[in-house]
PDB file of C-alpha atoms in Angstrom:
ATOM      1  CA  UNK A1043     212.042  35.287  72.673  1.00  0.00           C
ATOM      2  CA  UNK A1044     208.142  36.031  72.980  1.00  0.00           C
ATOM      3  CA  UNK A1045     205.756  33.726  74.151  1.00  0.00           C
ATOM      4  CA  UNK A1046     208.963  30.780  73.458  1.00  0.00           C
ATOM      5  CA  UNK A1047     206.963  27.917  75.459  1.00  0.00           C
ATOM      6  CA  UNK A1048     205.758  25.574  72.626  1.00  0.00           C
ATOM      7  CA  UNK A1049     203.292  23.238  73.200  1.00  0.00           C
ATOM      8  CA  UNK A1050     203.476  19.257  72.436  1.00  0.00           C
ATOM      9  CA  UNK A1051     204.330  18.935  68.423  1.00  0.00           C
ATOM     10  CA  UNK A1052     205.843  22.846  68.198  1.00  0.00           C
ATOM     11  CA  UNK A1053     209.110  23.746  67.072  1.00  0.00           C
ATOM     12  CA  UNK A1054     211.259  26.450  66.155  1.00  0.00           C
ATOM     13  CA  UNK A1055     212.598  26.131  62.133  1.00  0.00           C
ATOM     14  CA  UNK A1056     215.016  28.655  60.579  1.00  0.00           C
ATOM     15  CA  UNK A1057     215.906  29.097  56.688  1.00  0.00           C
ATOM     16  CA  UNK A1058     217.678  31.189  54.758  1.00  0.00           C
ATOM     17  CA  UNK A1059     215.235  33.791  52.700  1.00  0.00           C
ATOM     18  CA  UNK A1060     215.116  36.098  50.306  1.00  0.00           C
ATOM     19  CA  UNK A1061     212.514  38.876  50.279  1.00  0.00           C
ATOM     20  CA  UNK A1062     212.563  42.698  48.581  1.00  0.00           C
ATOM     21  CA  UNK A1063     212.999  46.179  50.598  1.00  0.00           C
ATOM     22  CA  UNK A1064     213.071  49.204  48.060  1.00  0.00           C
ATOM     23  CA  UNK A1065     212.924  47.346  44.692  1.00  0.00           C
ATOM     24  CA  UNK A1066     216.311  45.173  46.364  1.00  0.00           C
ATOM     25  CA  UNK A1067     216.453  41.757  47.296  1.00  0.00           C
ATOM     26  CA  UNK A1068     217.795  40.471  50.334  1.00  0.00           C
ATOM     27  CA  UNK A1069     218.776  37.141  52.176  1.00  0.00           C
ATOM     28  CA  UNK A1070     219.013  37.272  55.185  1.00  0.00           C
ATOM     29  CA  UNK A1071     218.082  33.973  58.249  1.00  0.00           C
ATOM     30  CA  UNK A1072     213.766  33.243  59.421  1.00  0.00           C
ATOM     31  CA  UNK A1073     213.027  32.101  62.114  1.00  0.00           C
ATOM     32  CA  UNK A1074     209.987  30.703  62.989  1.00  0.00           C
ATOM     33  CA  UNK A1075     207.673  28.285  64.336  1.00  0.00           C
ATOM     34  CA  UNK A1076     205.749  25.157  62.734  1.00  0.00           C
ATOM     35  CA  UNK A1077     204.408  22.496  64.081  1.00  0.00           C
ATOM     36  CA  UNK A1078     203.114  18.596  63.594  1.00  0.00           C
ATOM     37  CA  UNK A1079     200.604  19.680  60.246  1.00  0.00           C
ATOM     38  CA  UNK A1080     203.305  22.126  58.423  1.00  0.00           C
ATOM     39  CA  UNK A1081     201.408  25.494  59.519  1.00  0.00           C
ATOM     40  CA  UNK A1082     204.567  27.953  59.983  1.00  0.00           C
ATOM     41  CA  UNK A1083     204.368  31.502  61.876  1.00  0.00           C
ATOM     42  CA  UNK A1084     206.273  34.031  64.204  1.00  0.00           C
ATOM     43  CA  UNK A1085     206.162  35.854  66.962  1.00  0.00           C
ATOM     44  CA  UNK A1086     206.068  39.788  66.774  1.00  0.00           C
ATOM     45  CA  UNK A1087     209.842  39.342  68.038  1.00  0.00           C
ATOM     46  CA  UNK A1088     211.314  36.685  65.346  1.00  0.00           C
ATOM     47  CA  UNK A1089     209.782  39.478  62.601  1.00  0.00           C
ATOM     48  CA  UNK A1090     211.832  42.238  64.728  1.00  0.00           C
ATOM     49  CA  UNK A1091     214.988  40.115  64.031  1.00  0.00           C
ATOM     50  CA  UNK A1092     213.844  39.127  60.699  1.00  0.00           C
ATOM     51  CA  UNK A1093     213.566  42.610  59.089  1.00  0.00           C
ATOM     52  CA  UNK A1094     216.061  43.478  61.177  1.00  0.00           C
ATOM     53  CA  UNK A1095     218.636  41.486  59.149  1.00  0.00           C
ATOM     54  CA  UNK A1096     217.493  43.483  55.588  1.00  0.00           C
ATOM     55  CA  UNK A1097     217.244  46.805  57.644  1.00  0.00           C
ATOM     56  CA  UNK A1098     221.017  46.600  58.667  1.00  0.00           C
ATOM     57  CA  UNK A1099     222.602  45.027  54.983  1.00  0.00           C
ATOM     58  CA  UNK A1100     220.431  48.242  53.460  1.00  0.00           C
ATOM     59  CA  UNK A1101     222.319  50.367  55.404  1.00  0.00           C
ATOM     60  CA  UNK A1102     225.980  49.114  54.874  1.00  0.00           C
ATOM     61  CA  UNK A1103     225.300  49.016  51.639  1.00  0.00           C
ATOM     62  CA  UNK A1104     224.004  52.951  50.840  1.00  0.00           C
ATOM     63  CA  UNK A1105     225.835  54.103  53.905  1.00  0.00           C
ATOM     64  CA  UNK A1106     222.744  54.450  55.792  1.00  0.00           C
ATOM     65  CA  UNK A1107     223.324  55.628  59.872  1.00  0.00           C
ATOM     66  CA  UNK A1108     221.911  53.133  62.329  1.00  0.00           C
ATOM     67  CA  UNK A1109     219.979  54.501  65.099  1.00  0.00           C
ATOM     68  CA  UNK A1110     222.518  54.668  67.890  1.00  0.00           C
ATOM     69  CA  UNK A1111     224.494  56.764  66.167  1.00  0.00           C
ATOM     70  CA  UNK A1112     221.281  58.898  65.211  1.00  0.00           C
ATOM     71  CA  UNK A1113     221.298  59.341  68.208  1.00  0.00           C
ATOM     72  CA  UNK A1114     224.099  59.426  69.259  1.00  0.00           C
ATOM     73  CA  UNK A1115     224.467  62.685  67.139  1.00  0.00           C
ATOM     74  CA  UNK A1116     220.972  64.313  68.318  1.00  0.00           C
ATOM     75  CA  UNK A1117     222.267  64.180  72.009  1.00  0.00           C
ATOM     76  CA  UNK A1118     226.449  64.991  70.619  1.00  0.00           C
ATOM     77  CA  UNK A1119     223.831  68.482  70.080  1.00  0.00           C
ATOM     78  CA  UNK A1120     221.996  68.485  73.515  1.00  0.00           C
ATOM     79  CA  UNK A1121     218.823  68.369  70.783  1.00  0.00           C
ATOM     80  CA  UNK A1122     215.081  66.965  70.686  1.00  0.00           C
ATOM     81  CA  UNK A1123     214.195  64.687  68.511  1.00  0.00           C
ATOM     82  CA  UNK A1124     211.381  66.825  67.099  1.00  0.00           C
ATOM     83  CA  UNK A1125     213.734  69.834  66.999  1.00  0.00           C
ATOM     84  CA  UNK A1126     216.425  67.608  64.804  1.00  0.00           C
ATOM     85  CA  UNK A1127     213.466  66.851  62.596  1.00  0.00           C
ATOM     86  CA  UNK A1128     212.799  70.510  62.590  1.00  0.00           C
ATOM     87  CA  UNK A1129     216.539  72.482  61.920  1.00  0.00           C
ATOM     88  CA  UNK A1130     217.277  69.141  59.056  1.00  0.00           C
ATOM     89  CA  UNK A1131     213.634  69.892  57.781  1.00  0.00           C
ATOM     90  CA  UNK A1132     211.860  66.425  57.875  1.00  0.00           C
ATOM     91  CA  UNK A1133     208.892  66.234  59.799  1.00  0.00           C
ATOM     92  CA  UNK A1134     207.909  66.113  63.342  1.00  0.00           C
ATOM     93  CA  UNK A1135     208.339  62.751  64.159  1.00  0.00           C
ATOM     94  CA  UNK A1136     210.907  61.914  61.461  1.00  0.00           C
ATOM     95  CA  UNK A1137     213.611  62.029  63.255  1.00  0.00           C
ATOM     96  CA  UNK A1138     212.373  59.752  66.460  1.00  0.00           C
ATOM     97  CA  UNK A1139     210.460  57.506  64.296  1.00  0.00           C
ATOM     98  CA  UNK A1140     214.651  56.922  63.157  1.00  0.00           C
ATOM     99  CA  UNK A1141     216.101  56.584  65.996  1.00  0.00           C
ATOM    100  CA  UNK A1142     213.103  53.914  66.819  1.00  0.00           C
ATOM    101  CA  UNK A1143     214.567  51.835  63.797  1.00  0.00           C
ATOM    102  CA  UNK A1144     212.742  53.537  61.165  1.00  0.00           C
ATOM    103  CA  UNK A1145     215.277  53.125  58.112  1.00  0.00           C
ATOM    104  CA  UNK A1146     216.047  57.189  56.223  1.00  0.00           C
ATOM    105  CA  UNK A1147     215.760  57.902  52.738  1.00  0.00           C
ATOM    106  CA  UNK A1148     218.569  57.753  50.841  1.00  0.00           C
ATOM    107  CA  UNK A1149     218.729  61.835  50.486  1.00  0.00           C
ATOM    108  CA  UNK A1150     217.719  62.337  54.163  1.00  0.00           C
ATOM    109  CA  UNK A1151     220.492  60.342  55.271  1.00  0.00           C
ATOM    110  CA  UNK A1152     223.282  61.463  53.143  1.00  0.00           C
ATOM    111  CA  UNK A1153     221.978  64.804  56.228  1.00  0.00           C
ATOM    112  CA  UNK A1154     221.757  63.037  58.550  1.00  0.00           C
ATOM    113  CA  UNK A1155     225.637  62.475  58.042  1.00  0.00           C
ATOM    114  CA  UNK A1156     226.205  66.383  56.622  1.00  0.00           C
ATOM    115  CA  UNK A1157     225.250  66.627  60.116  1.00  0.00           C
ATOM    116  CA  UNK A1158     228.259  65.454  62.329  1.00  0.00           C
ATOM    117  CA  UNK A1159     230.533  68.585  60.716  1.00  0.00           C
ATOM    118  CA  UNK A1160     229.686  71.109  63.660  1.00  0.00           C
ATOM    119  CA  UNK A1161     230.425  74.269  60.568  1.00  0.00           C
ATOM    120  CA  UNK A1162     227.799  71.973  58.582  1.00  0.00           C
ATOM    121  CA  UNK A1163     225.155  71.136  61.600  1.00  0.00           C
ATOM    122  CA  UNK A1164     225.377  75.954  62.414  1.00  0.00           C
ATOM    123  CA  UNK A1165     224.009  76.045  59.191  1.00  0.00           C
ATOM    124  CA  UNK A1166     221.096  74.075  59.458  1.00  0.00           C
ATOM    125  CA  UNK A1167     220.250  75.760  62.401  1.00  0.00           C
ATOM    126  CA  UNK A1168     220.803  79.791  60.544  1.00  0.00           C
ATOM    127  CA  UNK A1169     218.417  77.806  58.245  1.00  0.00           C
ATOM    128  CA  UNK A1170     215.540  76.876  60.028  1.00  0.00           C
ATOM    129  CA  UNK A1171     215.833  80.222  61.946  1.00  0.00           C
ATOM    130  CA  UNK A1172     213.064  81.857  61.030  1.00  0.00           C
ATOM    131  CA  UNK A1173     210.728  78.861  62.258  1.00  0.00           C
ATOM    132  CA  UNK A1174     212.597  79.676  65.739  1.00  0.00           C
ATOM    133  CA  UNK A1175     211.213  82.529  68.337  1.00  0.00           C
ATOM    134  CA  UNK A1176     214.913  85.090  68.532  1.00  0.00           C
ATOM    135  CA  UNK A1177     215.130  83.364  71.938  1.00  0.00           C
ATOM    136  CA  UNK A1178     214.720  79.025  71.308  1.00  0.00           C
ATOM    137  CA  UNK A1179     217.125  80.151  67.840  1.00  0.00           C
ATOM    138  CA  UNK A1180     220.349  81.773  71.054  1.00  0.00           C
ATOM    139  CA  UNK A1181     219.939  78.936  72.831  1.00  0.00           C
ATOM    140  CA  UNK A1182     220.152  76.628  69.930  1.00  0.00           C
ATOM    141  CA  UNK A1183     223.026  78.238  69.300  1.00  0.00           C
ATOM    142  CA  UNK A1184     225.306  78.327  72.797  1.00  0.00           C
ATOM    143  CA  UNK A1185     223.828  74.802  72.415  1.00  0.00           C
ATOM    144  CA  UNK A1186     225.667  74.002  68.810  1.00  0.00           C
ATOM    145  CA  UNK A1187     229.020  76.147  69.446  1.00  0.00           C
ATOM    146  CA  UNK A1188     229.965  74.462  72.942  1.00  0.00           C
ATOM    147  CA  UNK A1189     229.221  70.604  71.345  1.00  0.00           C
ATOM    148  CA  UNK A1190     232.676  68.966  71.026  1.00  0.00           C
ATOM    149  CA  UNK A1191     233.698  68.667  68.028  1.00  0.00           C
ATOM    150  CA  UNK A1192     232.181  67.243  65.180  1.00  0.00           C
ATOM    151  CA  UNK A1193     230.436  64.467  65.667  1.00  0.00           C
ATOM    152  CA  UNK A1194     232.060  60.761  65.293  1.00  0.00           C
ATOM    153  CA  UNK A1195     231.036  57.644  66.735  1.00  0.00           C
ATOM    154  CA  UNK A1196     233.960  55.480  68.004  1.00  0.00           C
ATOM    155  CA  UNK A1197     234.136  52.147  65.581  1.00  0.00           C
ATOM    156  CA  UNK A1198     231.501  52.062  62.959  1.00  0.00           C
ATOM    157  CA  UNK A1199     228.207  49.083  63.236  1.00  0.00           C
ATOM    158  CA  UNK A1200     229.526  46.528  61.233  1.00  0.00           C
ATOM    159  CA  UNK A1201     228.670  42.663  61.523  1.00  0.00           C
ATOM    160  CA  UNK A1202     231.784  42.143  63.650  1.00  0.00           C
ATOM    161  CA  UNK A1203     229.869  44.900  65.609  1.00  0.00           C
ATOM    162  CA  UNK A1204     226.195  43.598  65.635  1.00  0.00           C
ATOM    163  CA  UNK A1205     225.553  46.486  63.753  1.00  0.00           C
ATOM    164  CA  UNK A1206     226.007  49.064  66.589  1.00  0.00           C
ATOM    165  CA  UNK A1207     228.416  51.603  67.690  1.00  0.00           C
ATOM    166  CA  UNK A1208     231.193  51.055  70.432  1.00  0.00           C
ATOM    167  CA  UNK A1209     229.368  52.877  73.499  1.00  0.00           C
ATOM    168  CA  UNK A1210     231.441  51.967  76.740  1.00  0.00           C
ATOM    169  CA  UNK A1211     228.410  53.298  79.030  1.00  0.00           C
ATOM    170  CA  UNK A1212     226.107  50.813  77.553  1.00  0.00           C
ATOM    171  CA  UNK A1213     229.262  47.910  78.597  1.00  0.00           C
ATOM    172  CA  UNK A1214     229.098  49.030  81.579  1.00  0.00           C
ATOM    173  CA  UNK A1215     225.686  49.237  82.563  1.00  0.00           C
ATOM    174  CA  UNK A1216     225.769  45.428  80.998  1.00  0.00           C
ATOM    175  CA  UNK A1217     228.457  44.571  83.305  1.00  0.00           C
ATOM    176  CA  UNK A1218     227.055  46.248  86.397  1.00  0.00           C
ATOM    177  CA  UNK A1219     223.795  44.265  86.261  1.00  0.00           C
ATOM    178  CA  UNK A1220     225.842  41.447  85.744  1.00  0.00           C
ATOM    179  CA  UNK A1221     227.716  41.940  88.994  1.00  0.00           C
ATOM    180  CA  UNK A1222     224.577  43.323  90.859  1.00  0.00           C
ATOM    181  CA  UNK A1223     222.727  40.003  89.973  1.00  0.00           C
ATOM    182  CA  UNK A1224     225.369  36.835  90.328  1.00  0.00           C
ATOM    183  CA  UNK A1225     228.320  38.542  92.145  1.00  0.00           C
ATOM    184  CA  UNK A1226     231.631  40.158  91.563  1.00  0.00           C
ATOM    185  CA  UNK A1227     232.652  38.443  88.204  1.00  0.00           C
ATOM    186  CA  UNK A1228     236.248  37.685  86.860  1.00  0.00           C
ATOM    187  CA  UNK A1229     237.093  38.921  83.935  1.00  0.00           C
ATOM    188  CA  UNK A1230     237.325  35.452  82.519  1.00  0.00           C
ATOM    189  CA  UNK A1231     233.659  34.822  83.522  1.00  0.00           C
ATOM    190  CA  UNK A1232     232.652  38.231  82.166  1.00  0.00           C
ATOM    191  CA  UNK A1233     234.109  38.232  78.708  1.00  0.00           C
ATOM    192  CA  UNK A1234     231.967  34.780  77.880  1.00  0.00           C
ATOM    193  CA  UNK A1235     229.146  36.811  79.372  1.00  0.00           C
ATOM    194  CA  UNK A1236     229.149  39.715  77.513  1.00  0.00           C
ATOM    195  CA  UNK A1237     229.388  37.603  74.479  1.00  0.00           C
ATOM    196  CA  UNK A1238     226.375  35.769  74.883  1.00  0.00           C
ATOM    197  CA  UNK A1239     224.188  38.873  76.241  1.00  0.00           C
ATOM    198  CA  UNK A1240     225.393  40.376  73.177  1.00  0.00           C
ATOM    199  CA  UNK A1241     224.269  37.404  70.064  1.00  0.00           C
ATOM    200  CA  UNK A1242     221.784  35.810  71.886  1.00  0.00           C
ATOM    201  CA  UNK A1243     220.262  39.161  71.388  1.00  0.00           C
ATOM    202  CA  UNK A1244     221.336  40.021  68.570  1.00  0.00           C
ATOM    203  CA  UNK A1245     219.388  36.162  67.528  1.00  0.00           C
ATOM    204  CA  UNK A1246     216.119  37.406  68.929  1.00  0.00           C
ATOM    205  CA  UNK A1247     216.170  41.274  67.956  1.00  0.00           C
ATOM    206  CA  UNK A1248     218.359  41.185  64.511  1.00  0.00           C
ATOM    207  CA  UNK A1249     221.320  43.354  66.578  1.00  0.00           C
ATOM    208  CA  UNK A1250     223.640  43.373  69.212  1.00  0.00           C
ATOM    209  CA  UNK A1251     223.713  45.773  72.647  1.00  0.00           C
ATOM    210  CA  UNK A1252     226.947  47.189  73.379  1.00  0.00           C
ATOM    211  CA  UNK A1253     228.471  47.188  69.924  1.00  0.00           C
ATOM    212  CA  UNK A1254     232.086  45.217  71.021  1.00  0.00           C
ATOM    213  CA  UNK A1255     234.386  43.616  68.396  1.00  0.00           C
ATOM    214  CA  UNK A1256     234.663  39.446  69.755  1.00  0.00           C
ATOM    215  CA  UNK A1257     238.047  38.028  68.758  1.00  0.00           C
ATOM    216  CA  UNK A1258     238.299  34.200  68.646  1.00  0.00           C
ATOM    217  CA  UNK A1259     240.963  33.676  71.571  1.00  0.00           C
ATOM    218  CA  UNK A1260     241.720  30.404  72.589  1.00  0.00           C
ATOM    219  CA  UNK A1261     239.860  30.095  75.537  1.00  0.00           C
ATOM    220  CA  UNK A1262     236.832  31.460  74.218  1.00  0.00           C
ATOM    221  CA  UNK A1263     234.951  34.941  72.647  1.00  0.00           C
ATOM    222  CA  UNK A1264     236.634  37.716  74.051  1.00  0.00           C
ATOM    223  CA  UNK A1265     236.292  42.180  73.175  1.00  0.00           C
ATOM    224  CA  UNK A1266     238.984  42.859  71.825  1.00  0.00           C
ATOM    225  CA  UNK A1267     240.937  45.152  73.173  1.00  0.00           C
ATOM    226  CA  UNK A1268     239.934  44.292  76.876  1.00  0.00           C
ATOM    227  CA  UNK A1269     241.956  45.450  79.062  1.00  0.00           C
ATOM    228  CA  UNK A1270     241.100  48.855  77.314  1.00  0.00           C
ATOM    229  CA  UNK A1271     237.709  48.394  77.467  1.00  0.00           C
ATOM    230  CA  UNK A1272     237.248  47.510  80.884  1.00  0.00           C
ATOM    231  CA  UNK A1273     239.310  49.830  82.722  1.00  0.00           C
ATOM    232  CA  UNK A1274     237.433  52.642  80.356  1.00  0.00           C
ATOM    233  CA  UNK A1275     234.249  51.306  82.570  1.00  0.00           C
ATOM    234  CA  UNK A1276     232.191  54.176  85.362  1.00  0.00           C
ATOM    235  CA  UNK A1277     231.550  53.046  88.307  1.00  0.00           C
ATOM    236  CA  UNK A1278     233.209  48.956  87.022  1.00  0.00           C
ATOM    237  CA  UNK A1279     236.918  48.778  88.853  1.00  0.00           C
ATOM    238  CA  UNK A1280     239.098  46.471  88.103  1.00  0.00           C
ATOM    239  CA  UNK A1281     240.376  44.412  91.275  1.00  0.00           C
ATOM    240  CA  UNK A1282     243.456  41.730  90.997  1.00  0.00           C
ATOM    241  CA  UNK A1283     242.732  38.639  93.054  1.00  0.00           C
ATOM    242  CA  UNK A1284     245.006  36.308  94.539  1.00  0.00           C
ATOM    243  CA  UNK A1285     244.311  33.003  95.300  1.00  0.00           C
ATOM    244  CA  UNK A1286     246.068  30.249  97.871  1.00  0.00           C
ATOM    245  CA  UNK A1287     247.770  27.902  95.449  1.00  0.00           C
ATOM    246  CA  UNK A1288     249.176  31.757  93.536  1.00  0.00           C
ATOM    247  CA  UNK A1289     247.139  31.691  90.832  1.00  0.00           C
ATOM    248  CA  UNK A1290     246.023  35.621  89.850  1.00  0.00           C
ATOM    249  CA  UNK A1291     243.098  36.524  87.920  1.00  0.00           C
ATOM    250  CA  UNK A1292     241.255  40.246  87.580  1.00  0.00           C
ATOM    251  CA  UNK A1293     237.710  40.885  89.109  1.00  0.00           C
ATOM    252  CA  UNK A1294     235.296  42.721  88.477  1.00  0.00           C
ATOM    253  CA  UNK A1295     233.602  44.675  90.691  1.00  0.00           C
ATOM    254  CA  UNK A1296     230.713  48.079  90.953  1.00  0.00           C
ATOM    255  CA  UNK A1297     231.921  50.314  93.155  1.00  0.00           C
ATOM    256  CA  UNK A1298     228.971  53.351  91.946  1.00  0.00           C
ATOM    257  CA  UNK A1299     225.353  52.703  89.922  1.00  0.00           C
ATOM    258  CA  UNK A1300     224.474  54.954  87.116  1.00  0.00           C
ATOM    259  CA  UNK A1301     221.497  56.094  85.086  1.00  0.00           C
ATOM    260  CA  UNK A1302     220.718  52.586  83.720  1.00  0.00           C
ATOM    261  CA  UNK A1303     220.409  53.056  79.572  1.00  0.00           C
ATOM    262  CA  UNK A1304     219.144  50.651  78.386  1.00  0.00           C
ATOM    263  CA  UNK A1305     215.424  49.551  77.463  1.00  0.00           C
ATOM    264  CA  UNK A1306     213.237  46.971  77.804  1.00  0.00           C
ATOM    265  CA  UNK A1307     214.528  44.241  75.692  1.00  0.00           C
ATOM    266  CA  UNK A1308     217.973  44.375  77.086  1.00  0.00           C
ATOM    267  CA  UNK A1309     217.313  43.544  80.447  1.00  0.00           C
ATOM    268  CA  UNK A1310     215.201  40.720  79.825  1.00  0.00           C
ATOM    269  CA  UNK A1311     218.340  39.617  77.408  1.00  0.00           C
ATOM    270  CA  UNK A1312     220.679  40.469  80.424  1.00  0.00           C
ATOM    271  CA  UNK A1313     218.357  38.205  82.624  1.00  0.00           C
ATOM    272  CA  UNK A1314     218.239  35.167  81.202  1.00  0.00           C
ATOM    273  CA  UNK A1315     221.853  35.241  80.374  1.00  0.00           C
ATOM    274  CA  UNK A1316     222.822  35.643  84.448  1.00  0.00           C
ATOM    275  CA  UNK A1317     220.097  33.000  84.343  1.00  0.00           C
ATOM    276  CA  UNK A1318     221.610  30.385  81.372  1.00  0.00           C
ATOM    277  CA  UNK A1319     225.085  30.294  82.917  1.00  0.00           C
ATOM    278  CA  UNK A1320     225.160  32.438  87.187  1.00  0.00           C
ATOM    279  CA  UNK A1321     226.216  28.656  88.094  1.00  0.00           C
ATOM    280  CA  UNK A1322     228.832  27.937  85.589  1.00  0.00           C
ATOM    281  CA  UNK A1323     232.473  28.100  86.164  1.00  0.00           C
ATOM    282  CA  UNK A1324     234.857  30.507  84.240  1.00  0.00           C
ATOM    283  CA  UNK A1325     236.162  27.429  82.753  1.00  0.00           C
ATOM    284  CA  UNK A1326     232.596  25.768  82.343  1.00  0.00           C
ATOM    285  CA  UNK A1327     231.772  28.789  79.881  1.00  0.00           C
ATOM    286  CA  UNK A1328     235.705  28.733  78.472  1.00  0.00           C
ATOM    287  CA  UNK A1329     234.799  24.879  77.173  1.00  0.00           C
ATOM    288  CA  UNK A1330     230.754  25.995  76.606  1.00  0.00           C
ATOM    289  CA  UNK A1331     231.723  28.731  74.025  1.00  0.00           C
ATOM    290  CA  UNK A1332     234.243  26.482  72.596  1.00  0.00           C
ATOM    291  CA  UNK A1333     230.550  24.073  71.028  1.00  0.00           C
ATOM    292  CA  UNK A1334     229.694  28.197  69.111  1.00  0.00           C
ATOM    293  CA  UNK A1335     230.466  27.561  65.888  1.00  0.00           C
ATOM    294  CA  UNK A1336     231.208  30.888  65.527  1.00  0.00           C
ATOM    295  CA  UNK A1337     234.566  30.110  67.982  1.00  0.00           C
ATOM    296  CA  UNK A1338     234.611  27.032  66.053  1.00  0.00           C
ATOM    297  CA  UNK A1339     235.483  29.171  62.293  1.00  0.00           C
ATOM    298  CA  UNK A1340     237.816  32.091  64.249  1.00  0.00           C
ATOM    299  CA  UNK A1341     239.570  29.798  66.664  1.00  0.00           C
ATOM    300  CA  UNK A1342     243.082  29.079  64.251  1.00  0.00           C
ATOM    301  CA  UNK A1343     243.170  32.957  62.745  1.00  0.00           C
ATOM    302  CA  UNK A1344     242.321  34.775  66.206  1.00  0.00           C
ATOM    303  CA  UNK A1345     239.562  36.726  63.814  1.00  0.00           C
ATOM    304  CA  UNK A1346     236.814  38.492  64.096  1.00  0.00           C
ATOM    305  CA  UNK A1347     233.534  36.757  64.819  1.00  0.00           C
ATOM    306  CA  UNK A1348     230.337  37.806  63.124  1.00  0.00           C
ATOM    307  CA  UNK A1349     227.211  38.400  65.074  1.00  0.00           C
ATOM    308  CA  UNK A1350     225.500  36.508  61.954  1.00  0.00           C
ATOM    309  CA  UNK A1351     226.915  33.813  63.768  1.00  0.00           C
ATOM    310  CA  UNK A1352     224.189  34.397  66.253  1.00  0.00           C
ATOM    311  CA  UNK A1353     221.739  32.119  64.339  1.00  0.00           C
ATOM    312  CA  UNK A1354     223.704  28.965  64.981  1.00  0.00           C
ATOM    313  CA  UNK A1355     224.391  29.372  69.086  1.00  0.00           C
ATOM    314  CA  UNK A1356     222.936  26.331  71.178  1.00  0.00           C
ATOM    315  CA  UNK A1357     222.193  28.879  74.088  1.00  0.00           C
ATOM    316  CA  UNK A1358     219.001  31.306  72.983  1.00  0.00           C
TER     317      UNK A1358
END
């Protein structure tokens, strides 16, 4: 966390609080710092994690798209945030602010959702034609026409995805950075490293990184359909390794570099996780994950683990 070195007499605290957002009450897990005199305060990073818990609930309740869905829609049509705002009739910087985390009004959210359908979005383009030059109009029309159908997120964001859409490009970025930091890594260990990357980031920022859903399986938290996931990652190779004893395992190797799409806070979280667990074997990190509340409470049914369990992590 930001400025996370506590002074003598200081300690972290967590408590359930209730706040009002847009005239509705929401409960969330408030994280802060308290000193020996009982004075409480938060850092900027803590404030972000606290408020995003509320935003996530509001979005889920009212069907409002999450930030990566909003940016994904724009990228689907190959347009800038300013141009999307113009076409949809928002303020010039509004679309960019939505991508950065500001919560759209319900009416603007419905406009964004409607724009997922290619034909509907084209009607928005036609309606805003008078605000563009003929050259710009034709350029945008061509971009929309060549877009690959309607925009559909791979996985709908929820508390089981860290309120992110699944992004194989981001998963590949995280896996590649882990490998570049600690070396080629077996799948059994990578499963746990990804879990800690996503859940520590959720605890510190209020949302995950990759959009992966993790299930509580016998050897610890594991990405849902991990085999399909790893085999689909660009620039990552799966190689079967056989030990002298005859046992085998699947090792992940980075075979090519691709453009980094992770932001500063995401990179910082990955660096932290590598520092925490790089010296642990697959067995040791598996045993460590067995101490986590999210795994303990879901292991018997092998159920998905809620990202809200991040607030009970033993490591952060």
